[in-house]
XYZ file of C-alpha atoms in Angstrom:
465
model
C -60.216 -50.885 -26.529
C -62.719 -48.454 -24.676
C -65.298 -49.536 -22.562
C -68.135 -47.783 -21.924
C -68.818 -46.563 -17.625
C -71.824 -45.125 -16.108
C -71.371 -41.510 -15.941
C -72.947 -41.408 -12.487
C -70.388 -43.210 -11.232
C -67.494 -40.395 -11.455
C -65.684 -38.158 -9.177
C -66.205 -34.988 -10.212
C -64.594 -33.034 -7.145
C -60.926 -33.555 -8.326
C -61.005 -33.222 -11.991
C -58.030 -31.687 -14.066
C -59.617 -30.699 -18.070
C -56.452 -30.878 -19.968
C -53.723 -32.326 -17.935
C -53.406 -35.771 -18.619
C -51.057 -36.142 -22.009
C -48.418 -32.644 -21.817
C -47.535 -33.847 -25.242
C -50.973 -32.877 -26.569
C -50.239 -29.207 -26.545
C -50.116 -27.570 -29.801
C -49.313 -23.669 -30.132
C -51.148 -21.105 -32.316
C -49.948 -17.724 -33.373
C -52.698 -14.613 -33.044
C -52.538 -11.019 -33.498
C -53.926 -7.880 -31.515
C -53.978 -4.363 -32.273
C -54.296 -2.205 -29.274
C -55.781 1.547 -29.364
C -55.371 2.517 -25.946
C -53.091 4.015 -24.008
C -53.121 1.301 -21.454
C -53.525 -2.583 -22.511
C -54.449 -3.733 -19.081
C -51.907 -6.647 -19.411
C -48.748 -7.000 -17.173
C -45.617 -9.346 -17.783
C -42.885 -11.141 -16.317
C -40.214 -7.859 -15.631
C -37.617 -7.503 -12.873
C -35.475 -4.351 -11.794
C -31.383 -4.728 -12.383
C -29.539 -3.462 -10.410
C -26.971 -0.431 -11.242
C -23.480 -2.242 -12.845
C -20.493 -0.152 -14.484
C -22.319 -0.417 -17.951
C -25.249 0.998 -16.389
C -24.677 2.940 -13.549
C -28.777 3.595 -12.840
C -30.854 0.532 -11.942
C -33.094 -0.527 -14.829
C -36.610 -2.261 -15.763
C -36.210 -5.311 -18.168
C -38.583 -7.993 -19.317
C -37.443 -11.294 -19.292
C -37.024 -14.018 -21.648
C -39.723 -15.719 -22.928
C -41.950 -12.821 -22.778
C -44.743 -14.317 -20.811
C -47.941 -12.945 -20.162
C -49.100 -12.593 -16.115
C -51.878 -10.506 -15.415
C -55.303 -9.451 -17.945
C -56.996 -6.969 -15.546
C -60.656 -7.606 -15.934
C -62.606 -5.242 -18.786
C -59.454 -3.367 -19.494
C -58.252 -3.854 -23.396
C -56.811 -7.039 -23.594
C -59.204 -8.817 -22.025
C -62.174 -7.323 -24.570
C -59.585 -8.395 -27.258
C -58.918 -12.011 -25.655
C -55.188 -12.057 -24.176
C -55.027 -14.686 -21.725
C -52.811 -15.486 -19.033
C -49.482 -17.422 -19.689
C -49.716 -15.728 -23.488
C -46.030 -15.858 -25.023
C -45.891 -12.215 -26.905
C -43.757 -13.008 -29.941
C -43.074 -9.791 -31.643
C -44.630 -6.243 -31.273
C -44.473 -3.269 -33.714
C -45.977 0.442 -32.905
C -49.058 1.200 -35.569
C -46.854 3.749 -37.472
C -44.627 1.443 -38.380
C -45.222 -0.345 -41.587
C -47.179 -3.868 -41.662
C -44.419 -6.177 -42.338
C -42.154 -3.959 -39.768
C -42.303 -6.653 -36.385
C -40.252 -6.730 -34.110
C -39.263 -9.951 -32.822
C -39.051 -10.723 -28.988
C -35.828 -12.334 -28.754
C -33.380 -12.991 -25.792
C -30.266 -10.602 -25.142
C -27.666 -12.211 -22.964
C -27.540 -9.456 -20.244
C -23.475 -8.390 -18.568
C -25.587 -7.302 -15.354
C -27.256 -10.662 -14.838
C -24.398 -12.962 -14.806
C -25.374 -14.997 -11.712
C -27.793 -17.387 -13.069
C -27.204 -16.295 -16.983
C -30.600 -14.710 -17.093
C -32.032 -13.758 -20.447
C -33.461 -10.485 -21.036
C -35.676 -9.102 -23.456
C -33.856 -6.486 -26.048
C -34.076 -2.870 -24.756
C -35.963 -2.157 -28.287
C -39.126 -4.328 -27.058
C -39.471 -3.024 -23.805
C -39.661 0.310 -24.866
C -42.321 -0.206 -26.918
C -44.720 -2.275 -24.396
C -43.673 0.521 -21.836
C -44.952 3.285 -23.757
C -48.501 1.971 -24.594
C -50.797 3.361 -27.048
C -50.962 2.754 -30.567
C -49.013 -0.842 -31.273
C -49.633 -4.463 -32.473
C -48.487 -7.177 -30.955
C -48.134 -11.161 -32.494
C -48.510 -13.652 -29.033
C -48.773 -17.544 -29.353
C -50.688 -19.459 -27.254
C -50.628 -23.234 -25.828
C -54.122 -25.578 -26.349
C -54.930 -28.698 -26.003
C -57.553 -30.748 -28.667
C -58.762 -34.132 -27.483
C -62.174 -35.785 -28.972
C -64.195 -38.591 -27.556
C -63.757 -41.640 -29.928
C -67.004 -42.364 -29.094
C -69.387 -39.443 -29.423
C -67.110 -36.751 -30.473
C -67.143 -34.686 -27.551
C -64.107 -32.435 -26.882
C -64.884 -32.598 -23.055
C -62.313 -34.936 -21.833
C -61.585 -34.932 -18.941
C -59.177 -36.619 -15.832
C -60.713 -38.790 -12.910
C -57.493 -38.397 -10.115
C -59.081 -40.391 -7.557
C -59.465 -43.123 -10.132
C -56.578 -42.546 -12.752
C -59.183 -42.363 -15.206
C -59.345 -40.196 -18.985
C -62.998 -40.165 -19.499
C -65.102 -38.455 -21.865
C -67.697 -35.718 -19.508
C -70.886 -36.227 -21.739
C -70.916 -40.116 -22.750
C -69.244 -41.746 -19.634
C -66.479 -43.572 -21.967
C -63.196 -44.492 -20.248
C -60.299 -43.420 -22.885
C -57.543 -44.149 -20.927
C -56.781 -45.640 -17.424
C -53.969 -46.013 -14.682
C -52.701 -42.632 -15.577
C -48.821 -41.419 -14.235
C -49.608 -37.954 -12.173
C -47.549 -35.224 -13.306
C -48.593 -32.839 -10.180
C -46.459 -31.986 -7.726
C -46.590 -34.269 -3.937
C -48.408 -32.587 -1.354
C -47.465 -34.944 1.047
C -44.910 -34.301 4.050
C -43.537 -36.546 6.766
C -41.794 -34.162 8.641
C -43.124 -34.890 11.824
C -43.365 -38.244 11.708
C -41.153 -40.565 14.176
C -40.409 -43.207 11.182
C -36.717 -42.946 10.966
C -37.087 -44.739 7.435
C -38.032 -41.542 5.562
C -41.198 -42.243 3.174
C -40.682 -39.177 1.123
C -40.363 -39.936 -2.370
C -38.797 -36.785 -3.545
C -35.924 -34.897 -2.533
C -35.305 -31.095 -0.948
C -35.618 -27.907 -3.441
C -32.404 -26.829 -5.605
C -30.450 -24.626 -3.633
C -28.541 -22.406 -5.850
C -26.294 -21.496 -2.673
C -24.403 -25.426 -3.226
C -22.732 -26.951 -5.737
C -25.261 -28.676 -8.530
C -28.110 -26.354 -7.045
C -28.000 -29.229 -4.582
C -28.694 -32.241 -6.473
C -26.020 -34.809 -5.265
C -26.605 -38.082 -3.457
C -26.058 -38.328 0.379
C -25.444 -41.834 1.643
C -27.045 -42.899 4.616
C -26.013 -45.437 7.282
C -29.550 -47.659 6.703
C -31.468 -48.721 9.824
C -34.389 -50.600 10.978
C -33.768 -54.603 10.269
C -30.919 -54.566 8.197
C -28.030 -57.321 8.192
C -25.067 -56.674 10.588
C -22.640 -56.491 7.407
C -25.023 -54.400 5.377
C -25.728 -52.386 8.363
C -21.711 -51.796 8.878
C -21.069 -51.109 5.247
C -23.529 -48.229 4.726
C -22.403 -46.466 7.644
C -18.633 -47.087 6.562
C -19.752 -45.459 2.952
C -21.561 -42.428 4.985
C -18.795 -41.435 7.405
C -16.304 -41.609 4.076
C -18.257 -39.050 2.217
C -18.956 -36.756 5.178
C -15.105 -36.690 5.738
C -13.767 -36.037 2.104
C -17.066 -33.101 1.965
C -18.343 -34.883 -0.908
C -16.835 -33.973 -4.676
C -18.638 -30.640 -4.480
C -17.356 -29.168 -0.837
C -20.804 -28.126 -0.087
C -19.669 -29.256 3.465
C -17.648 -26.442 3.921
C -20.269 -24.076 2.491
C -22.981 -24.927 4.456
C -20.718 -24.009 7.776
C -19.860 -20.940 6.357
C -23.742 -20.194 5.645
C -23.985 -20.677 9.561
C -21.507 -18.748 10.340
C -23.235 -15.883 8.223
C -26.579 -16.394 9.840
C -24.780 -16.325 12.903
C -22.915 -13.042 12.279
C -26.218 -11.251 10.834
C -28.211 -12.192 13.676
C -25.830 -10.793 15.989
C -25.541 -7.581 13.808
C -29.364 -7.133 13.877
C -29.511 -7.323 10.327
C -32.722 -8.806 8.838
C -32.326 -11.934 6.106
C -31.828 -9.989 2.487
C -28.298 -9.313 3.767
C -28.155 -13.099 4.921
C -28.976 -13.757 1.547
C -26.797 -11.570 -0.125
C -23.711 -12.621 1.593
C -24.606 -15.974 1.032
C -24.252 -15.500 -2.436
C -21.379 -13.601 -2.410
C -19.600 -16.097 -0.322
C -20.374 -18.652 -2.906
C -18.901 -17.053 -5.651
C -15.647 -16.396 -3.413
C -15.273 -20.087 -2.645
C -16.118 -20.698 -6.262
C -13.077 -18.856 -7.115
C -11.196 -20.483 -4.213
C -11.779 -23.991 -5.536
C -10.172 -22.718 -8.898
C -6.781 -21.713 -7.045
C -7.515 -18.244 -6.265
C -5.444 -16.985 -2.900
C -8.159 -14.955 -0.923
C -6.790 -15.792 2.894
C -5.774 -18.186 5.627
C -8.240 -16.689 8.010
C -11.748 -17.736 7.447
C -13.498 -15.781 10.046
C -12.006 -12.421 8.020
C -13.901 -13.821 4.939
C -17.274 -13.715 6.618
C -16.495 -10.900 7.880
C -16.359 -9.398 4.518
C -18.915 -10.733 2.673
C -21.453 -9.374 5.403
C -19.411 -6.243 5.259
C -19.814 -5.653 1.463
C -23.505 -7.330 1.383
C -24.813 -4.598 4.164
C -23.089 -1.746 1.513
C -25.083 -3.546 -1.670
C -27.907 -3.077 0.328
C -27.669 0.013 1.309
C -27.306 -0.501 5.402
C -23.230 -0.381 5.856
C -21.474 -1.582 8.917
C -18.479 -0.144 10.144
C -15.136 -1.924 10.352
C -15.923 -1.712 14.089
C -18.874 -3.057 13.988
C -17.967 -5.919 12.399
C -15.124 -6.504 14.304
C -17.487 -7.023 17.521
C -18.678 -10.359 15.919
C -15.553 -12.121 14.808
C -12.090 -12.844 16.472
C -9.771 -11.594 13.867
C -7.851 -8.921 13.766
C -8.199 -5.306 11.851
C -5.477 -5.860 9.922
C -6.217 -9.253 8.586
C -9.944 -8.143 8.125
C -8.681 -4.738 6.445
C -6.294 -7.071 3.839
C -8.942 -9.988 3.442
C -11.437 -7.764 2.226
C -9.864 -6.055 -0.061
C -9.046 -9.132 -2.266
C -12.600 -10.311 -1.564
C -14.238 -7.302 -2.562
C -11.822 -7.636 -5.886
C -13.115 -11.186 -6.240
C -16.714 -10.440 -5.980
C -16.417 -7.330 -8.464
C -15.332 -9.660 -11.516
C -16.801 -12.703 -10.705
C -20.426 -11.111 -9.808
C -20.062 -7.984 -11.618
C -21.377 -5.656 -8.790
C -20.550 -2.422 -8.025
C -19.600 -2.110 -4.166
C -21.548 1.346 -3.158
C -18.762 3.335 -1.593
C -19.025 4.105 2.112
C -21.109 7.281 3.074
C -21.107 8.695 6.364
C -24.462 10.348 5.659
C -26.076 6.434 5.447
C -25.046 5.681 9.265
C -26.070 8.820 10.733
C -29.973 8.145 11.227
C -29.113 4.850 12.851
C -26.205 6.387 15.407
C -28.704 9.301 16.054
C -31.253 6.594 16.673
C -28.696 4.787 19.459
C -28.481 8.117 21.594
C -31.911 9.051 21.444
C -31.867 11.924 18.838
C -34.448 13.190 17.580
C -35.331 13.105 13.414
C -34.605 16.819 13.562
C -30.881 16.531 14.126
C -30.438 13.588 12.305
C -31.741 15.471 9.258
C -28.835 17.950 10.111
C -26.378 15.885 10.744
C -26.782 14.307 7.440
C -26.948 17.831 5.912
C -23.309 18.558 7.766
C -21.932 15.364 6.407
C -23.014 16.244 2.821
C -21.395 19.633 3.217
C -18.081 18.308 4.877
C -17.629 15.708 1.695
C -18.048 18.463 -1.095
C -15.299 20.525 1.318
C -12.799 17.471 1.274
C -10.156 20.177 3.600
C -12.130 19.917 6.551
C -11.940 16.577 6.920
C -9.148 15.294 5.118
C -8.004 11.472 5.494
C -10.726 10.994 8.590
C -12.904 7.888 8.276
C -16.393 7.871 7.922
C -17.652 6.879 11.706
C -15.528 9.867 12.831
C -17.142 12.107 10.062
C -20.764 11.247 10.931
C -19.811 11.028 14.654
C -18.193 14.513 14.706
C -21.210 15.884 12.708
C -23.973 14.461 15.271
C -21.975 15.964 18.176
C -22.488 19.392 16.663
C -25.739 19.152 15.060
C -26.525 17.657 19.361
C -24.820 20.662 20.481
C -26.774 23.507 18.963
C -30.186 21.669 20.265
C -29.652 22.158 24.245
C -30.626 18.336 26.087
C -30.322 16.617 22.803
C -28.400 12.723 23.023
C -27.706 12.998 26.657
C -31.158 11.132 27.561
C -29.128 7.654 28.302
C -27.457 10.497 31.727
C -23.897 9.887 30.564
C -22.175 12.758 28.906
C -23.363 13.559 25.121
C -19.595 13.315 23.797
C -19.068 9.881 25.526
C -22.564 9.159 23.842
C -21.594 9.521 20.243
C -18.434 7.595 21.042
C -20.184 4.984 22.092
C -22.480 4.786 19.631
C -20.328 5.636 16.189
C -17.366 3.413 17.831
C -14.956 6.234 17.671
C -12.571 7.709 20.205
C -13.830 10.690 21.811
C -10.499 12.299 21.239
C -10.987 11.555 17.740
C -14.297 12.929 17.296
C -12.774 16.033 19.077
C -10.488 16.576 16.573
C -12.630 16.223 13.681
C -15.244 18.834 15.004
C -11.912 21.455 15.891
C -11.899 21.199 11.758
C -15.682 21.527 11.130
C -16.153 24.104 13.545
C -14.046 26.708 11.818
C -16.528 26.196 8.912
C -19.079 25.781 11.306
C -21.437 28.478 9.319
C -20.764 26.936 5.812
C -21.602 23.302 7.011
C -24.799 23.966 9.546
C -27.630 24.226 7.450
C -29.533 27.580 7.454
C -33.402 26.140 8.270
C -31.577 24.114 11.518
C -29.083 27.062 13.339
C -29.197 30.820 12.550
C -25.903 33.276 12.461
C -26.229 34.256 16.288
C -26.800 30.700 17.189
C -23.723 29.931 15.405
C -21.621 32.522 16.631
C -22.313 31.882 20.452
C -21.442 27.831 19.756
C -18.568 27.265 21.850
C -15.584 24.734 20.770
C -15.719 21.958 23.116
């Protein structure tokens, strides 16, 4: 039964038109022909990254095909697009009128983490391109009349709970459920009886995105027995790691963040070794043999995360951080980088010499000059695979910043310790090792210098230190 409330009496500081029955929402289909060669709309698009299928990284819209962005006057928003639009099908103006194309989801190889849906390569090309095209969006609304005077303004009092109609004051509904999201936090509060009434975000990093129940030992002015039991049930599940061993996973996250941090790495290579981690224990749990040592697993999920991203580590390097060995590290990763290839489906970036060289330059004060070189030298070295035959990359790039040094007089010795210990020091190879590799490059010396950096007499009077 309504009843009828002054309207003077409302709140109208914390009104929400719209949001008080979700199951209200009806969708309508409309249509829009665009002339121009840019709509002035954007959608929901993300780049993939490079896989064996596709060896470039790619755009692709995903699944539903939502709208995000009308840029003010442009097209779209003369035509009446709004935000949060679903675009249906599309079709180009040459095509004929009953030719749509419908926006549907295409299960994508690249995306498997997650099983993200992308929109068909046929549909993207066509929103890409602009111009001439038609498009068929449908669009959520919401119809709600006062009872009372017919007014569509309805609207929803939060302070009071309220659905009330905006021009006659009547009171539709009341003690309403709030479907918004808790602002509250007691984070720093000393209550050890947490108030909270919801739980942390899903964390796709554990088992169940997170969602499982902890048991806690109670508190505050509980019974003896009851007291006793709950902290009985707590220490059981801590000790079996709960039926999803996100235990385990969480110390190996530390670890991680421990073993970036030291490395100097910044967090998207936390993150990505995080989630390369996960899928290796995912495969452990299923019976998979990957290793004994799990200090040489870490190892090489930060090792193959910094090469995803483009930032590689040496062996070295990451031997500095962790207490195994070379050879279990060396045997570990290579069934953990086979692991993470079919279970992920990402291509490992093989190690270039020429993508450590501006940082080792960096560590002995180099300037961007002969870094430039020295990444010039190490392209030229890999196309002549003789010169440096069976050498490893840190002696490669370490062997070309000693010469590229050498033929700029005072360059790398800044730190006052020789420039050969330098380059040692920072590319973590022998110096009698990067000695050996420049004996080989310096007989080519005048195919692998490049011609803008050292001329023919320069090159000539270089000495073979």
């Amino acid at each position: 039964m309504s009843s009828a409330v002054k309207a003077s009496s409302f709140v109208r500081k914390d009104k929400n038109v719209g949001s008080w029955d979700p199951n209200s929402a009806k969708w309508e289909e409309k249509e829009y022909s665009f002339t121009q060669k840019s709509w002035g709309i954007k959608a929901n698009m993300e780049q993939v990254p490079a896989s064996k299928e596709h060896p470039q990284p790619r755009i692709r819209f995903t699944y539903p095909l939502n709208i995000t962005e009308v840029r003010y006057q442009s097209e779209a928003d003369t035509l009446g697009l709004r935000v949060s639009d679903v675009i249906v099908a599309v079709k180009r103006d040459s095509a004929k009128a009953d030719e749509y194309i419908d926006v549907v989801p295409e299960q994508d190889l690249d995306a498997r983490q997650g099983s993200k849906q992308y929109v068909v390569d046929s549909v993207r090309d066509i929103l890409m391109a602009g111009g001439l095209c038609s498009v068929k969006v449908k669009r959520e609304w919401r119809h709600q009349r006062c009872e009372s005077c017919g007014s569509d303004r309805i609207i929803e009092i939060t302070e009071l709970g309220d659905l009330t109609c905006e021009d006659c004051g009547v009171v539709h509904r009341s003690r309403l459920i709030s479907m918004a999201s808790e602002w509250r936090t007691f984070a720093d509060d000393d209550n050890k009886n947490d108030p909270n009434r919801t739980g942390g975000p899903e964390n796709p990093l554990l088992s169940g995105d997170g969602m499982q129940t902890m048991i806690q030992s109670g508190g505050g002015r509980m019974a003896a027995d009851q007291l006793g039991t709950g902290a009985n049930l707590s220490k059981s599940q801590y000790r079996s790691g709960g039926p999803t061993n996100d235990r385990l996973l969480q110390e190996g996250y530390s670890a991680i963040q421990s073993m970036v941090e030291r490395l100097n790495l910044n967090s998207n290579i936390s993150m990505e070794a995080k989630e390369l981690y996960k899928a290796v224990e995912d495969e452990r749990q299923k019976g998979i043999k990957v290793g004994k040592d799990v200090e040489a697993i870490l190892a090489s999920v930060v090792f193959l995360a910094c090469r995803i991203k483009n930032v590689p580590r040496t062996i070295k390097e990451m031997l500095s951080v962790v207490k195994c060995t070379k050879h279990d590290l060396g045997r570990t990763l290579k069934v953990v980088t086979k692991i993470v290839t079919d279970a992920t489906g990402k291509v490992i970036p093989t190690f270039d010499a020429k993508n450590i060289v501006e940082r080792f330059c960096s560590s002995i004060g180099a300037s961007h000059t002969v870094s430039k070189a020295a990444e010039e030298i190490v392209e030229n070295v890999n196309e002549s695979p003789t010169v440096a035959q069976g050498r490893v990359q840190a002696s490669i790039a370490g062997a070309a910043i000693y010469m590229a040094c050498l033929l700029r007089e005072g360059e790398g010795t800044k730190s006052g310790i020789p420039l050969i210990a330098a380059v040692s020091s920072a590319t973590g190879a022998a110096e009698a090792t990067i000695r050996d590799v420049f004996k080989g490059m310096y007989v080519e010396r005048h195919k692998l210098v490049p011609e803008w950096y050292a001329n023919k007499e320069q090159l000539d009077s270089m000495l073979e230190h």
